[in-house]
Amino acid sequence: MQARECAVVTGGNRGIGLETCRQLARRGLRVILTGRDLTQAQQAAASLGANGGGGGSGPVEAWPLDVGDATSVAAFAARLEAERTPVHALINNAGVSLHGFDADRVAATLNVNYFGAVRVTEALLPLIPRGGRIVMVSSGMGELSGFAPALRARFLDSALDRPGLDGLVASFIDDVRHQQHERHGWPSSAYRVSKAALNTIVRLLAPALVARGIVVNAVCPGWVRTDMGGSGAPRPVEEGAAGVVWAAMLPADGPTGLFLRDGRAIPW
Ligand code: NDP
């Protein structure tokens, strides 16, 4: 009998992450629900019941993982490695949308939404086999249409590489610190820049991963009723997670390097 596929979901203790865990477990995957607070992650996993409440074949597991903390990410990867657990689907869902706007909050937002997802992806890449899928849970708020043309061109520059992107992100933090960000065409939103950077890393990673048979996409879940989305959001969490799960279950020759909403490509 073939071993079950394994999925890792970051920020799985509530919201879209928790619902993504539920839907993946129902599809029969072994789901590792991760959270920065282990007790909350355990309670969330237990709330799903055996099999994620559906037709899977095992309980959802809760593991600690703070994507903003390099030590936590390294420990998580080491544990997977020690247990020889291949990661067939990695869902980088953890995200923050902090109130207020200053350099410290900007740096904190980027550390989770952009650097956190990159940190986890890089740590787990050696464990992702051929046919693996990586999903970056992004947002339409990251669309480059809201950026000044010169800045948009820097994000879309075909010569941009990973150090260049990190440098671009660092220059935003620096510009905010020196109150120069508007002059340089940045929006006054760390969240929007973090998701634009996340989308850009998808474009940078995808071609390199084709040879390894791994697909990577950014997914906007739409505006979803969660703690972050608020009670006035039009989409139930089931609908928001469905597009994430769709991308997490793509075949090896499926679309890659795209920004998707409901399974369809949307503009960067
Ligand atoms: P929630 O605020 O409900 O959940 C956010 C999750 O991220 C929580 O589990 C939270 O954990 C976790 N998280 C935050 N920081 C860290 C960290 N350092 N390490 C690990 N986990 C962390 O938000 P949603 O469910 O709505 O959002 C999920 C994703 O979807 C985010 O990336 C968000 O940007 C994106 N999104 C959401 C939209 C919406 O309308 N809701 C729209 C577009 C995109 P904890 O409980 O410990 O804080």
Short mmCIF file of C-alpha atoms and ligand atoms in Angstrom, two decimals:
data_model
loop_
_atom_site.label_atom_id
_atom_site.label_comp_id
_atom_site.label_asym_id
_atom_site.label_seq_id
_atom_site.Cartn_x
_atom_site.Cartn_y
_atom_site.Cartn_z
CA MET A 1 0.00 0.00 0.00
CA GLN A 2 1.28 3.48 -0.86
CA ALA A 3 2.03 5.72 2.13
CA ARG A 4 -0.31 8.65 2.61
CA GLU A 5 0.82 12.01 1.34
CA CYS A 6 1.77 14.52 4.01
CA ALA A 7 0.75 18.18 4.15
CA VAL A 8 2.22 20.89 6.38
CA VAL A 9 0.07 23.95 7.05
CA THR A 10 1.50 27.02 8.80
CA GLY A 11 -0.78 29.10 11.02
CA GLY A 12 -3.15 26.12 11.12
CA ASN A 13 -4.69 26.89 14.50
CA ARG A 14 -7.46 29.17 13.20
CA GLY A 15 -9.04 30.83 10.18
CA ILE A 16 -8.18 29.74 6.67
CA GLY A 17 -5.28 27.59 7.90
CA LEU A 18 -7.50 25.50 10.15
CA GLU A 19 -10.09 25.02 7.41
CA THR A 20 -7.32 24.07 4.98
CA CYS A 21 -6.21 21.38 7.45
CA ARG A 22 -9.78 20.11 7.67
CA GLN A 23 -10.21 19.89 3.90
CA LEU A 24 -6.82 18.23 3.33
CA ALA A 25 -7.50 15.66 6.06
CA ARG A 26 -10.84 14.86 4.46
CA ARG A 27 -8.99 14.15 1.25
CA GLY A 28 -7.00 11.52 3.10
CA LEU A 29 -3.68 13.34 3.58
CA ARG A 30 -1.65 13.11 6.74
CA VAL A 31 -1.93 16.70 7.97
CA ILE A 32 0.58 18.42 10.24
CA LEU A 33 -1.24 21.45 11.63
CA THR A 34 1.35 23.90 12.90
CA GLY A 35 0.98 26.90 15.19
CA ARG A 36 3.26 29.18 17.15
CA ASP A 37 1.39 28.24 20.33
CA LEU A 38 1.42 24.45 20.67
CA THR A 39 -1.54 24.33 23.06
CA GLN A 40 -3.69 26.30 20.63
CA ALA A 41 -2.53 24.11 17.76
CA GLN A 42 -3.40 20.99 19.75
CA GLN A 43 -6.84 22.35 20.61
CA ALA A 44 -7.42 23.24 16.96
CA ALA A 45 -6.35 19.79 15.78
CA ALA A 46 -8.60 18.18 18.38
CA SER A 47 -11.52 20.35 17.22
CA LEU A 48 -11.26 18.69 13.83
CA GLY A 49 -11.82 15.27 15.39
CA ALA A 50 -10.51 12.07 13.90
CA ASN A 51 -9.94 12.28 10.14
CA GLY A 52 -10.61 16.02 10.06
CA GLY A 53 -14.27 15.10 10.48
CA GLY A 54 -14.35 13.31 7.14
CA GLY A 55 -13.06 10.35 5.19
CA GLY A 56 -9.34 10.61 5.97
CA SER A 57 -7.49 7.88 7.80
CA GLY A 58 -5.91 9.47 10.84
CA PRO A 59 -6.10 12.40 13.23
CA VAL A 60 -4.58 15.74 12.36
CA GLU A 61 -1.26 16.22 14.20
CA ALA A 62 -0.29 19.44 15.97
CA TRP A 63 3.34 20.58 15.86
CA PRO A 64 4.87 23.87 17.06
CA LEU A 65 6.14 26.28 14.41
CA ASP A 66 6.66 30.02 14.63
CA VAL A 67 7.48 31.10 11.08
CA GLY A 68 8.88 34.38 12.35
CA ASP A 69 11.57 32.60 14.37
CA ALA A 70 14.47 30.99 12.50
CA THR A 71 15.25 28.67 15.45
CA SER A 72 11.68 27.38 15.52
CA VAL A 73 11.72 26.79 11.75
CA ALA A 74 15.04 24.92 11.94
CA ALA A 75 13.77 22.73 14.79
CA PHE A 76 10.60 21.95 12.85
CA ALA A 77 12.55 20.97 9.73
CA ALA A 78 14.98 18.87 11.80
CA ARG A 79 12.09 16.96 13.39
CA LEU A 80 10.56 16.19 9.99
CA GLU A 81 13.97 15.10 8.73
CA ALA A 82 14.61 12.90 11.77
CA GLU A 83 11.26 11.22 11.19
CA ARG A 84 12.02 10.92 7.45
CA THR A 85 8.72 12.62 6.65
CA PRO A 86 8.43 13.80 3.05
CA VAL A 87 6.34 16.94 2.62
CA HIS A 88 4.11 16.54 -0.43
CA ALA A 89 2.20 19.78 0.15
CA LEU A 90 3.49 22.85 1.98
CA ILE A 91 0.91 25.54 2.64
CA ASN A 92 2.49 28.80 3.80
CA ASN A 93 -0.66 30.29 5.29
CA ALA A 94 0.57 32.08 8.44
CA GLY A 95 0.10 35.81 8.15
CA VAL A 96 -0.41 38.99 10.11
CA SER A 97 -2.09 42.29 9.38
CA LEU A 98 -0.94 44.61 12.13
CA HIS A 99 -2.66 47.83 13.16
CA GLY A 100 -0.60 50.97 12.81
CA PHE A 101 2.21 51.86 10.43
CA ASP A 102 5.82 52.44 11.45
CA ALA A 103 9.16 50.82 10.67
CA ASP A 104 8.96 48.31 13.51
CA ARG A 105 5.49 47.11 12.54
CA VAL A 106 6.53 47.00 8.90
CA ALA A 107 9.56 44.85 9.77
CA ALA A 108 7.40 42.57 11.95
CA THR A 109 4.85 42.13 9.15
CA LEU A 110 7.50 41.33 6.57
CA ASN A 111 9.23 38.93 8.96
CA VAL A 112 6.10 36.76 9.06
CA ASN A 113 4.31 37.29 5.75
CA TYR A 114 7.33 37.32 3.44
CA PHE A 115 10.53 36.19 5.20
CA GLY A 116 8.56 33.64 7.26
CA ALA A 117 7.16 31.91 4.20
CA VAL A 118 10.56 31.97 2.49
CA ARG A 119 12.29 30.66 5.64
CA VAL A 120 9.90 27.71 5.94
CA THR A 121 10.05 26.95 2.23
CA GLU A 122 13.84 26.93 2.13
CA ALA A 123 14.06 24.76 5.26
CA LEU A 124 11.56 22.22 3.95
CA LEU A 125 12.56 22.15 0.27
CA PRO A 126 14.99 19.22 0.76
CA LEU A 127 12.02 17.24 2.12
CA ILE A 128 9.67 17.99 -0.78
CA PRO A 129 9.68 15.14 -3.29
CA ARG A 130 8.95 15.17 -7.03
CA GLY A 131 5.25 15.89 -7.44
CA GLY A 132 5.29 18.21 -4.41
CA ARG A 133 3.24 21.40 -4.19
CA ILE A 134 4.01 24.67 -2.45
CA VAL A 135 1.25 27.22 -1.85
CA MET A 136 1.87 30.78 -0.71
CA VAL A 137 -1.36 32.15 0.73
CA SER A 138 -1.26 35.67 -0.63
CA SER A 139 -3.77 38.45 -1.19
CA GLY A 140 -5.15 40.60 -3.98
CA MET A 141 -3.91 43.44 -1.74
CA GLY A 142 -0.44 42.55 -3.02
CA GLU A 143 -1.32 43.32 -6.62
CA LEU A 144 1.31 45.59 -8.12
CA SER A 145 -1.29 47.87 -9.71
CA GLY A 146 -1.27 49.87 -6.46
CA PHE A 147 2.46 50.56 -6.69
CA ALA A 148 4.13 53.46 -8.50
CA PRO A 149 5.17 52.46 -12.06
CA ALA A 150 8.93 52.61 -11.39
CA LEU A 151 8.57 50.42 -8.33
CA ARG A 152 6.27 47.99 -10.13
CA ALA A 153 8.94 47.69 -12.82
CA ARG A 154 11.53 46.77 -10.16
CA PHE A 155 9.33 43.96 -8.85
CA LEU A 156 8.65 42.71 -12.38
CA ASP A 157 12.26 43.05 -13.60
CA SER A 158 13.24 39.72 -15.17
CA ALA A 159 16.77 40.18 -13.78
CA LEU A 160 15.49 40.37 -10.19
CA ASP A 161 16.89 37.56 -8.04
CA ARG A 162 16.39 36.51 -4.43
CA PRO A 163 19.03 38.86 -2.93
CA GLY A 164 17.62 41.66 -5.08
CA LEU A 165 14.10 41.00 -3.79
CA ASP A 166 15.27 40.86 -0.18
CA GLY A 167 17.11 44.13 -0.81
CA LEU A 168 13.97 45.70 -2.25
CA VAL A 169 12.00 44.64 0.82
CA ALA A 170 14.75 45.96 3.12
CA SER A 171 14.72 49.29 1.27
CA PHE A 172 10.97 49.60 2.00
CA ILE A 173 11.59 49.17 5.73
CA ASP A 174 14.40 51.67 5.52
CA ASP A 175 12.26 54.14 3.58
CA VAL A 176 9.49 53.87 6.18
CA ARG A 177 12.03 54.43 8.95
CA HIS A 178 13.20 57.61 7.23
CA GLN A 179 9.71 58.67 6.10
CA GLN A 180 10.72 58.38 2.46
CA HIS A 181 8.46 55.53 1.38
CA GLU A 182 5.77 57.66 -0.32
CA ARG A 183 8.43 59.60 -2.22
CA HIS A 184 9.76 56.28 -3.53
CA GLY A 185 6.30 55.08 -4.62
CA TRP A 186 5.56 52.58 -1.85
CA PRO A 187 2.03 52.19 -0.50
CA SER A 188 1.57 52.98 3.20
CA SER A 189 0.80 49.33 3.92
CA ALA A 190 3.25 46.72 5.13
CA TYR A 191 0.67 44.04 4.38
CA ARG A 192 0.43 44.99 0.70
CA VAL A 193 4.20 45.07 0.26
CA SER A 194 4.59 41.75 2.10
CA LYS A 195 2.13 40.04 -0.25
CA ALA A 196 3.68 41.65 -3.34
CA ALA A 197 7.05 40.26 -2.21
CA LEU A 198 5.49 36.85 -1.56
CA ASN A 199 4.04 36.83 -5.08
CA THR A 200 7.41 37.79 -6.48
CA ILE A 201 9.21 34.93 -4.74
CA VAL A 202 6.74 32.56 -6.41
CA ARG A 203 7.81 33.89 -9.80
CA LEU A 204 11.48 33.51 -8.86
CA LEU A 205 11.16 30.01 -7.40
CA ALA A 206 8.90 28.37 -9.97
CA PRO A 207 11.32 28.00 -12.93
CA ALA A 208 14.04 26.54 -10.69
CA LEU A 209 11.62 23.96 -9.26
CA VAL A 210 10.28 22.73 -12.62
CA ALA A 211 13.24 20.35 -13.01
CA ARG A 212 12.45 18.89 -9.58
CA GLY A 213 8.79 18.36 -10.51
CA ILE A 214 7.57 20.74 -7.80
CA VAL A 215 4.88 23.34 -8.44
CA VAL A 216 4.65 26.60 -6.51
CA ASN A 217 1.83 29.13 -6.71
CA ALA A 218 0.49 32.12 -4.84
CA VAL A 219 -3.20 31.92 -3.96
CA CYS A 220 -5.57 34.71 -2.97
CA PRO A 221 -8.40 33.18 -0.92
CA GLY A 222 -10.70 36.15 -1.55
CA TRP A 223 -12.08 38.26 1.27
CA VAL A 224 -12.88 35.71 3.96
CA ARG A 225 -14.72 35.87 7.31
CA THR A 226 -11.88 35.21 9.78
CA ASP A 227 -10.27 37.20 12.59
CA MET A 228 -8.23 38.96 9.92
CA GLY A 229 -10.95 39.34 7.29
CA GLY A 230 -13.59 40.45 9.81
CA SER A 231 -17.24 39.51 10.18
CA GLY A 232 -18.30 41.65 7.20
CA ALA A 233 -16.30 39.63 4.67
CA PRO A 234 -18.48 37.99 2.02
CA ARG A 235 -16.75 34.60 1.88
CA PRO A 236 -17.12 31.76 4.34
CA VAL A 237 -13.87 30.13 5.38
CA GLU A 238 -14.75 26.92 3.49
CA GLU A 239 -14.78 28.85 0.21
CA GLY A 240 -11.54 30.70 0.97
CA ALA A 241 -9.71 27.50 1.85
CA ALA A 242 -11.06 25.65 -1.22
CA GLY A 243 -8.81 27.60 -3.61
CA VAL A 244 -5.82 26.98 -1.35
CA VAL A 245 -6.53 23.25 -1.24
CA TRP A 246 -7.02 23.16 -5.00
CA ALA A 247 -3.50 24.54 -5.47
CA ALA A 248 -2.16 22.18 -2.79
CA MET A 249 -3.44 19.18 -4.75
CA LEU A 250 -2.19 20.11 -8.23
CA PRO A 251 -0.51 17.40 -10.30
CA ALA A 252 3.24 17.62 -11.05
CA ASP A 253 2.50 18.98 -14.54
CA GLY A 254 -0.06 21.47 -13.21
CA PRO A 255 0.19 25.25 -13.43
CA THR A 256 3.16 26.76 -11.64
CA GLY A 257 4.55 30.23 -11.00
CA LEU A 258 1.08 31.83 -11.00
CA PHE A 259 -1.06 34.05 -8.80
CA LEU A 260 -4.39 32.24 -8.50
CA ARG A 261 -7.84 32.91 -7.14
CA ASP A 262 -10.45 30.14 -7.32
CA GLY A 263 -8.15 28.15 -9.61
CA ARG A 264 -7.77 30.96 -12.17
CA ALA A 265 -4.73 33.16 -12.79
CA ILE A 266 -5.03 36.81 -11.72
CA PRO A 267 -2.62 39.67 -12.49
CA TRP A 268 0.51 40.28 -10.42
P1 NDP B 1 -6.21 34.84 10.89
O1 NDP B 1 -5.79 36.11 11.51
O2 NDP B 1 -7.54 34.28 11.22
O3 NDP B 1 -5.11 33.71 11.13
C1 NDP B 1 -3.75 33.99 10.94
C2 NDP B 1 -2.96 32.76 11.29
O4 NDP B 1 -1.57 33.03 11.09
C3 NDP B 1 -3.15 32.34 12.76
O5 NDP B 1 -3.15 30.95 12.84
C4 NDP B 1 -1.90 32.93 13.39
O6 NDP B 1 -1.49 32.27 14.58
C5 NDP B 1 -0.91 32.65 12.28
N1 NDP B 1 0.35 33.34 12.51
C6 NDP B 1 0.59 34.65 12.65
N2 NDP B 1 1.90 34.86 12.90
C7 NDP B 1 2.49 33.65 12.95
C8 NDP B 1 3.81 33.19 13.17
N3 NDP B 1 4.80 34.04 13.43
N4 NDP B 1 4.06 31.86 13.12
C9 NDP B 1 3.07 30.99 12.87
N5 NDP B 1 1.79 31.35 12.67
C10 NDP B 1 1.51 32.67 12.70
O7 NDP B 1 -6.12 35.11 9.33
P2 NDP B 1 -6.72 34.35 8.05
O8 NDP B 1 -7.03 32.95 8.35
O9 NDP B 1 -7.75 35.22 7.48
O10 NDP B 1 -5.46 34.45 7.09
C11 NDP B 1 -4.70 33.35 6.64
C12 NDP B 1 -3.89 33.80 5.45
O11 NDP B 1 -4.78 34.26 4.42
C13 NDP B 1 -2.96 34.97 5.76
O12 NDP B 1 -1.73 34.79 5.10
C14 NDP B 1 -3.71 36.17 5.17
O13 NDP B 1 -2.85 37.20 4.81
C15 NDP B 1 -4.38 35.52 3.97
N6 NDP B 1 -5.54 36.26 3.46
C16 NDP B 1 -6.67 36.41 4.22
C17 NDP B 1 -7.75 37.11 3.71
C18 NDP B 1 -9.03 37.27 4.47
O14 NDP B 1 -9.95 37.94 3.95
N7 NDP B 1 -9.20 36.66 5.63
C19 NDP B 1 -7.71 37.74 2.38
C20 NDP B 1 -6.48 37.50 1.66
C21 NDP B 1 -5.44 36.79 2.20
P3 NDP B 1 -1.82 32.88 16.07
O15 NDP B 1 -3.19 32.38 16.41
O16 NDP B 1 -0.74 32.30 16.91
O17 NDP B 1 -1.76 34.36 15.95
#
